[in-house]
Coordinates of C-alpha atoms and ligand atoms in Angstrom, one line a residue:
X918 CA -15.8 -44.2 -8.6
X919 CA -15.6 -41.6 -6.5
X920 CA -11.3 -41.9 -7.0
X921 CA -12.3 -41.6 -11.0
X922 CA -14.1 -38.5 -10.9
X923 CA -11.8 -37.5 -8.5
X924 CA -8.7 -38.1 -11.2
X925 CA -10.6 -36.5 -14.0
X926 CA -11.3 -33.6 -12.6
X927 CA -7.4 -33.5 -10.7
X928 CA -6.2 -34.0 -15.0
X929 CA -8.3 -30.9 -15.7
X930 CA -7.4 -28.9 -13.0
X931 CA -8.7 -25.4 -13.5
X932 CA -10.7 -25.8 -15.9
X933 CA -14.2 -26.8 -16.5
X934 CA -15.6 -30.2 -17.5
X935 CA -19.6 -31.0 -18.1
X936 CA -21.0 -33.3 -16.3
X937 CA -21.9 -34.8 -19.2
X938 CA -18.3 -35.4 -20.5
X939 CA -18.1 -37.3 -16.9
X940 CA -20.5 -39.4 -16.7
X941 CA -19.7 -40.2 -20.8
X942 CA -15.9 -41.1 -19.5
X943 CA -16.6 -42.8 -16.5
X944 CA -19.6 -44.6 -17.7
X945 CA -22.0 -43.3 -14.7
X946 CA -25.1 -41.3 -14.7
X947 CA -25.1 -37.5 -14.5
X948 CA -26.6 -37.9 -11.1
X949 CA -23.8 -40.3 -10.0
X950 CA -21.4 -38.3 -11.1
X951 CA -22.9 -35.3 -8.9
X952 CA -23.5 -37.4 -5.9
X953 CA -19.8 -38.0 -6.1
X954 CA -18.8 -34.1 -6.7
X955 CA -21.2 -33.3 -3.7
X956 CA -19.1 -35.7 -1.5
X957 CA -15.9 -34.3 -2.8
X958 CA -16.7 -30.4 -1.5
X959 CA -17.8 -32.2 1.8
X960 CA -14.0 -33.0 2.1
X961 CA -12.7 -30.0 1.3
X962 CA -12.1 -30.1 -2.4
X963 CA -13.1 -26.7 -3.6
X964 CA -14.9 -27.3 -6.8
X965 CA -16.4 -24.8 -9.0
X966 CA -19.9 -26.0 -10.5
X967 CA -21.8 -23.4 -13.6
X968 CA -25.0 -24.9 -15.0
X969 CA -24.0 -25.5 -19.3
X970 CA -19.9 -25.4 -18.2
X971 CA -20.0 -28.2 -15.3
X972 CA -17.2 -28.5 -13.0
X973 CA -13.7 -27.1 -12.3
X974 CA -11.6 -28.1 -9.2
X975 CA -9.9 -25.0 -7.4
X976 CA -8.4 -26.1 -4.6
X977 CA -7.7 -29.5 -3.3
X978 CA -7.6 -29.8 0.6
X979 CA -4.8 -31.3 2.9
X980 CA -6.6 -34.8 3.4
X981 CA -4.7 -38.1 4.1
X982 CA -7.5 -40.7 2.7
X983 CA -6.7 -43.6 0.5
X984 CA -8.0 -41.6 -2.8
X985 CA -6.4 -38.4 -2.2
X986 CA -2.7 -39.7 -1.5
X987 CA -3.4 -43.4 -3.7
X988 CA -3.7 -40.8 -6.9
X989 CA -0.3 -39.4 -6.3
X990 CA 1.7 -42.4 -4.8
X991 CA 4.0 -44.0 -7.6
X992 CA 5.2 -46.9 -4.6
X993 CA 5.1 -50.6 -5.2
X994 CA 3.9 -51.7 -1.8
X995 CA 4.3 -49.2 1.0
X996 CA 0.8 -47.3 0.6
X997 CA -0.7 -49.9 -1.0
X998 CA -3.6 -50.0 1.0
X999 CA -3.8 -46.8 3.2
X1000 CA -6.8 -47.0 6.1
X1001 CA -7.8 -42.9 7.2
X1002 CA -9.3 -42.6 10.0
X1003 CA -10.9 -39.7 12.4
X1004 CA -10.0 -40.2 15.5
X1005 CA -7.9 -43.5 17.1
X1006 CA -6.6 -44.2 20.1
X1007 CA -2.9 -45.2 18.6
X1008 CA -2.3 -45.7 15.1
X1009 CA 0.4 -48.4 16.2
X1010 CA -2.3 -50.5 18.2
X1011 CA -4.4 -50.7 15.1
X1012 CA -1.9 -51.7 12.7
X1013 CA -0.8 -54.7 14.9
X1014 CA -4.3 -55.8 15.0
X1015 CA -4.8 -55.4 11.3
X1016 CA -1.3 -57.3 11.0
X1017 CA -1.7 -59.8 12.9
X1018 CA -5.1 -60.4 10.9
X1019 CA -3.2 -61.0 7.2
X1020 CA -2.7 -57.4 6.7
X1021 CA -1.0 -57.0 4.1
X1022 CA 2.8 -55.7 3.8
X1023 CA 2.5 -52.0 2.7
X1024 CA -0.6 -51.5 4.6
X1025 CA -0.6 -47.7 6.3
X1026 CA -2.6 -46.5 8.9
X1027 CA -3.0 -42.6 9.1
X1028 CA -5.1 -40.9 11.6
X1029 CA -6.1 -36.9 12.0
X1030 CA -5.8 -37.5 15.9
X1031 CA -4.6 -40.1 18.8
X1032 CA -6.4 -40.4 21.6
X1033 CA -3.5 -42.2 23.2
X1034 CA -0.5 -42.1 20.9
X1035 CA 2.8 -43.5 22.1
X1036 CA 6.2 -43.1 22.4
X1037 CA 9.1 -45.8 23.4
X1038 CA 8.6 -47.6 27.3
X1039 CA 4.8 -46.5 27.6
X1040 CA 5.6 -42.7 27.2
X1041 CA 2.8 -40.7 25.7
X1042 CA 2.7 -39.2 22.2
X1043 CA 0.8 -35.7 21.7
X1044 CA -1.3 -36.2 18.8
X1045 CA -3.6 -33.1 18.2
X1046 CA -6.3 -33.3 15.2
X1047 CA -6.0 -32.7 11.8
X1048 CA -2.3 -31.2 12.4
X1049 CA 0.4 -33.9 12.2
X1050 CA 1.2 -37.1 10.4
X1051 CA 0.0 -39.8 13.1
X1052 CA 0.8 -42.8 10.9
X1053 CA 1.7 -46.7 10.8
X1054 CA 3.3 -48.8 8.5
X1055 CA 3.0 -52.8 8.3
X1056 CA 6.3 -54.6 7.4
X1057 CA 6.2 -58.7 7.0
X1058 CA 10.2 -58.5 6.4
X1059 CA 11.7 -61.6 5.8
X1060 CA 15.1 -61.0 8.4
X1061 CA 15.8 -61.8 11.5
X1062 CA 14.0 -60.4 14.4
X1063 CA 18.0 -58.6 15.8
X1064 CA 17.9 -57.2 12.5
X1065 CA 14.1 -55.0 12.9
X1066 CA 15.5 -52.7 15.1
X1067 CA 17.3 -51.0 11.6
X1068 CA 14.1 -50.5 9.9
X1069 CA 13.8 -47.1 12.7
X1070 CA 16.9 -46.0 10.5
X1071 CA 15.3 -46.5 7.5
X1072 CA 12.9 -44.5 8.5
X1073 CA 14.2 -41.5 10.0
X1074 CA 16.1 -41.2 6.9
X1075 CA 12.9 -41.2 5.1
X1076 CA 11.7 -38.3 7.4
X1077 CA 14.4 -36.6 7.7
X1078 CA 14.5 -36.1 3.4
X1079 CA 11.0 -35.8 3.3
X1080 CA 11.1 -32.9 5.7
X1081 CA 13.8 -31.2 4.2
X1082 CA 13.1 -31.6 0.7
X1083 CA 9.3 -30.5 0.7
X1084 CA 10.2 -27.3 3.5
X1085 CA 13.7 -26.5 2.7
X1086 CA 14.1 -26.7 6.5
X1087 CA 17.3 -28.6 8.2
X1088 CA 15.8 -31.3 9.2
X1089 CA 18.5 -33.3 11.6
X1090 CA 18.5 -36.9 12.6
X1091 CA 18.8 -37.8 16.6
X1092 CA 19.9 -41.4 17.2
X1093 CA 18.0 -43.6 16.9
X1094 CA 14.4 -42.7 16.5
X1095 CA 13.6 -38.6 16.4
X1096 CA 13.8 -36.1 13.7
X1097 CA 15.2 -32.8 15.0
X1098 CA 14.7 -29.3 14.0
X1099 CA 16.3 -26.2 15.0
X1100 CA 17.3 -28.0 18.3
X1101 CA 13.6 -29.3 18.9
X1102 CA 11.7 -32.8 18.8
X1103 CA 9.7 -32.3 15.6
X1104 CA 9.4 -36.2 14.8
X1105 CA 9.6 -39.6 16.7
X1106 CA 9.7 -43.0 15.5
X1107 CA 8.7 -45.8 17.3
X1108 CA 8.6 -49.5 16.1
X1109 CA 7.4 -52.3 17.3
X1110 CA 7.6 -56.1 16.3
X1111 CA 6.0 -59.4 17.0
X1112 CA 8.3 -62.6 16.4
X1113 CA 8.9 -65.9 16.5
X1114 CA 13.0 -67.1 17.8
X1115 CA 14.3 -66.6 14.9
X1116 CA 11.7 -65.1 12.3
X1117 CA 9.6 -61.6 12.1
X1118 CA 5.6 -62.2 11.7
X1119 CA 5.8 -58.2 11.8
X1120 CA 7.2 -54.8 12.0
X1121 CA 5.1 -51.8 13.1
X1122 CA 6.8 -48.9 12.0
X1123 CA 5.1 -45.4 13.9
X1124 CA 5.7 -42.0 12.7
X1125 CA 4.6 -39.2 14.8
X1126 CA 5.3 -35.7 13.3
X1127 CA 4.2 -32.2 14.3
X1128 CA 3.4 -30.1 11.4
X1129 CA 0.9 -27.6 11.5
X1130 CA 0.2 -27.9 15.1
X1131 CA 0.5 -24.8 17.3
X1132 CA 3.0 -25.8 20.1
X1133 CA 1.6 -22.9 22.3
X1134 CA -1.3 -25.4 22.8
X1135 CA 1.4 -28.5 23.7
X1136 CA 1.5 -29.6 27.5
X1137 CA 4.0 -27.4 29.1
X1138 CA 7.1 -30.0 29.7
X1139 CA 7.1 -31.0 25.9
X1140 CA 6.7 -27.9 24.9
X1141 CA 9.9 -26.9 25.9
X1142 CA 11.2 -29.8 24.0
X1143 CA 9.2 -29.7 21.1
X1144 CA 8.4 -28.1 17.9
X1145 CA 6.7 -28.1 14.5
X1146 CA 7.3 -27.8 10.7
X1147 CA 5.5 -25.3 10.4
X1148 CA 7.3 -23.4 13.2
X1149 CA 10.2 -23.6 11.2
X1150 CA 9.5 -23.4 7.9
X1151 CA 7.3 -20.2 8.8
X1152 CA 4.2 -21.1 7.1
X1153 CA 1.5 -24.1 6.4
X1154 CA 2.8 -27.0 5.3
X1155 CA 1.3 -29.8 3.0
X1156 CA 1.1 -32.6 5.4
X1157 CA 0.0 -35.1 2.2
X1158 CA 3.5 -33.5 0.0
X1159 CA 5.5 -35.0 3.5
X1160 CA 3.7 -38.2 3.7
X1161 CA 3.8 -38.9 0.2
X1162 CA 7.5 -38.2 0.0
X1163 CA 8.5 -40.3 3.2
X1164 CA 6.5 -42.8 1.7
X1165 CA 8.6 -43.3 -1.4
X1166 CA 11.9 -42.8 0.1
X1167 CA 11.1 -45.5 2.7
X1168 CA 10.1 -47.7 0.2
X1169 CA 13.2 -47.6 -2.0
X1170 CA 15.4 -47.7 1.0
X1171 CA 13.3 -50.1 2.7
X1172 CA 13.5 -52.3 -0.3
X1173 CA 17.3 -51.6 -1.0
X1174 CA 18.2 -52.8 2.5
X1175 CA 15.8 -56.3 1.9
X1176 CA 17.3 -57.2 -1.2
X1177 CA 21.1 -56.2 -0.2
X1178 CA 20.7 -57.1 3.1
X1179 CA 22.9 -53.8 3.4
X1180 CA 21.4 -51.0 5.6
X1181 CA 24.0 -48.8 4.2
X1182 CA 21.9 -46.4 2.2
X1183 CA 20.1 -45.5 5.0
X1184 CA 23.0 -45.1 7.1
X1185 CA 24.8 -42.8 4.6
X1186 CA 21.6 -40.7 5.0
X1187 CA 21.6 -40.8 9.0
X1188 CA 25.4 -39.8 9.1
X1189 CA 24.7 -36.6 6.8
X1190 CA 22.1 -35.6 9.2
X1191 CA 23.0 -36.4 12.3
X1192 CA 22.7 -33.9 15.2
X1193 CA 24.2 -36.9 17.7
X1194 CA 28.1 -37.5 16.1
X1195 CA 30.4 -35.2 17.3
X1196 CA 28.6 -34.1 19.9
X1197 CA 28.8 -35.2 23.8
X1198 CA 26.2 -37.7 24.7
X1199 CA 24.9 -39.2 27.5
X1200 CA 23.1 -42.6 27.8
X1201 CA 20.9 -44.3 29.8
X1202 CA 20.5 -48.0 29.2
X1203 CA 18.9 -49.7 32.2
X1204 CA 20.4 -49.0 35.5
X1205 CA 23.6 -47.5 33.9
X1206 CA 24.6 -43.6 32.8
X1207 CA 27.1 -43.4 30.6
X1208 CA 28.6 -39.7 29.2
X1209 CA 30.5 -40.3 26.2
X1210 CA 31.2 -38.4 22.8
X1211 CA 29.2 -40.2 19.3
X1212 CA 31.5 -40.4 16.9
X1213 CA 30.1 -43.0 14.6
X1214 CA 27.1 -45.2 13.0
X1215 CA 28.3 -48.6 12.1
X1216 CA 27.3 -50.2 8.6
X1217 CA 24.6 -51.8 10.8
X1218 CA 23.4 -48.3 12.5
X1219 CA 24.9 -49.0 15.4
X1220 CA 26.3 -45.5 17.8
X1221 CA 30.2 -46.0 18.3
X1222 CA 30.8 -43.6 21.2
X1223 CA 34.0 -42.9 22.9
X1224 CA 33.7 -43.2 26.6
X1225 CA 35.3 -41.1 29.1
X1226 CA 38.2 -43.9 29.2
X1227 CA 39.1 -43.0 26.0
X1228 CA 37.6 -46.7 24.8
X1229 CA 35.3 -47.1 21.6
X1230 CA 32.2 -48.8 22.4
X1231 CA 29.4 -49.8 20.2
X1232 CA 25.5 -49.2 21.2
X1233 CA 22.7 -50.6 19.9
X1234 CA 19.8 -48.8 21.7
X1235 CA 19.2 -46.8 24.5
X1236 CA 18.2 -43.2 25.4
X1237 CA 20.7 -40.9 24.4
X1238 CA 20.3 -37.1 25.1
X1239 CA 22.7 -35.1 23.3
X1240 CA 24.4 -31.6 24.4
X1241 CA 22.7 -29.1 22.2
X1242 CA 19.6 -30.8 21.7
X1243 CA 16.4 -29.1 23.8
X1244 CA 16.2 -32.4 26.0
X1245 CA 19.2 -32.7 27.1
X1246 CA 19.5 -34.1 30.4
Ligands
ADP1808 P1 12.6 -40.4 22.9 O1 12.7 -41.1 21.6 O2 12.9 -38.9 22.8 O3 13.3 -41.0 24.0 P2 9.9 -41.2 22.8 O4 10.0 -41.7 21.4 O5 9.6 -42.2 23.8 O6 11.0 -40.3 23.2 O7 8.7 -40.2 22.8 C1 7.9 -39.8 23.9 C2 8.3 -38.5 24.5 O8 8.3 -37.5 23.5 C3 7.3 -38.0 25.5 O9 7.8 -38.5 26.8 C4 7.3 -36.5 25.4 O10 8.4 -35.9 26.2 C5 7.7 -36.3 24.0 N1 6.5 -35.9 23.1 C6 5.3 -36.4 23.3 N2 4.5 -35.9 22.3 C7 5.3 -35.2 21.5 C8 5.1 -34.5 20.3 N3 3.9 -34.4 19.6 N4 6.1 -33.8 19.7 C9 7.4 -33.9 20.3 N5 7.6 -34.5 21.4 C10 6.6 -35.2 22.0

């Protein structure tokens, strides 16, 4: 109910509705109706309340719950169900569990702070409260499990739009799994999947972004590496405007590559925004360093790079530093 009065008031923005018009609509008692108000303002929502007039919502507050981003979402499946938490220790280690439970496809966990957030062979994640996007999304895609490794693509693309189309900023895609602006880490991606041989049960897909957090306060060695939206754009940014615009563009990309079985969409979007082609690389996969120049995504996301033989080779994953990005190694 809370959602309803929520919506009503969200319809009549700015100006004043009675309590009695509320409770008529919604079908609740007055008293209902100002229980819910009361824990509205506790979240944040700045609502205006004049005995005889009733209530007028100012301001609404940058909050990632179900009822705040659910009114705005226009998605199919990805947000479907959306669990917002306080504090976790890694929004990827709950959405397995809650996945591997008959969670549903869609599902989303989004937390204002990890305790221990995670990046790709056990590396940590920085995930200060109530200043980034520390979220997960549960995939059940019917593909095989060589194939999940694409869905990252999908959803750096997603970032990388959402980034630049809510901030204006020049948000830049890294190969394969970090969103890059003005030369910095702002984003990182990290999926994870549990299969069978030859079919998914599911595909974690963790999306780590820095928006209003002040890097000053970052651990000194990533802080040389890493860097916010908000650093860029120059100002606060609407953390719920980036997650609801990821979350569309993952789902109709997402959705495109399941039905074509074509990652191409995504891939048109990773080549336009690439920091990586064109640039020297080097990669480290295993035991072996390999310093090359990217000159290409495959139709299957894969890096072509030209090796110091001259030779085109074809990468699927690895760590790849690239000259002119902050962590170059
Ligand atoms: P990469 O994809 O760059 O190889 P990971 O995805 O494994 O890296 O991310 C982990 C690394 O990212 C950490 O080792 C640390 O250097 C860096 N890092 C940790 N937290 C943040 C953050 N909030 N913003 C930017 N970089 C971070």
């Amino acid at each position: 109910m809370k959602k309803e009065v929520l919506e009503t008031l969200k319809h009549n923005k700015g100006r004043f509705i009675s309590g009695e018009e509320l409770s008529n609509r919604l079908g609740v008692t007055r008293t209902a109706v100002w229980k819910h108000i009361h824990q509205l303002k506790e979240e944040g929502y700045r609502i205006e309340s004049v005995s005889k007039k009733g209530y007028k919502l100012l301001e609404e507050p940058d909050i990632l719950n179900e009822n705040a981003l659910q009114l705005d979402l226009d998605t199919k499946i990805i947000g479907k169900r959306i669990i917002h938490l306080n504090t976790i220790d890694s929004t990827n280690t709950m959405a397995k569990k809650i996945a591997a439970e008959d969670g549903e496809e869609g599902t989303i966990v989004i937390a204002e702070e990890q305790t221990e957030g995670r990046g790709r062979l056990g590396r940590k994640w920085v995930s200060p409260k109530g200043t980034g996007i520390w979220m997960s999304l549960i995939l059940k895609p019917s593909i095989e499990p060589t194939e999940a490794a694409k869905i990252t693509q999908i959803a750096a693309a997603a970032v990388a739009l959402a980034i630049r189309k809510v901030t204006g900023c020049e948000a830049g895609i890294k190969w394969p799994n970090d969103i890059i602006l003005e030369r910095k880490k702002v984003c990182g991606i990290l999926t994870e999947m549990s299969a069978e041989l030859n079919c998914v049960n599911y595909v974690i897909v963790g999306i780590g972004i820095n928006v209003n957090g002040d890097m000053e306060a970052f651990p000194e060695d990533i802080k040389k590496t890493a860097t916010s939206v908000k650093a860029s754009a120059g100002k606060t940014v609407s953390r719920k405007a980036i997650v609801l615009y990821i979350l569309r563009e993952f789902e109709r990309l997402y959705l495109d590559f399941i039905q074509s079985k074509s990652l191409q969409k995504s891939v048109e979007i990773c080549k336009k925004y690439s920091v990586t082609l064109g640039n020297p690389v080097k990669i480290i996969n295993r035991d072996r360093q390999i310093v090359a120049e990217a000159v290409d995504l495959t139709e299957e996301g894969e890096l072509v790079i030209r090796n110091q033989k001259g030779e085109l080779e074809k990468i699927i994953s690895g760590e790849v530093s690239v000259r002119g990005i902050s962590d170059y190694v």
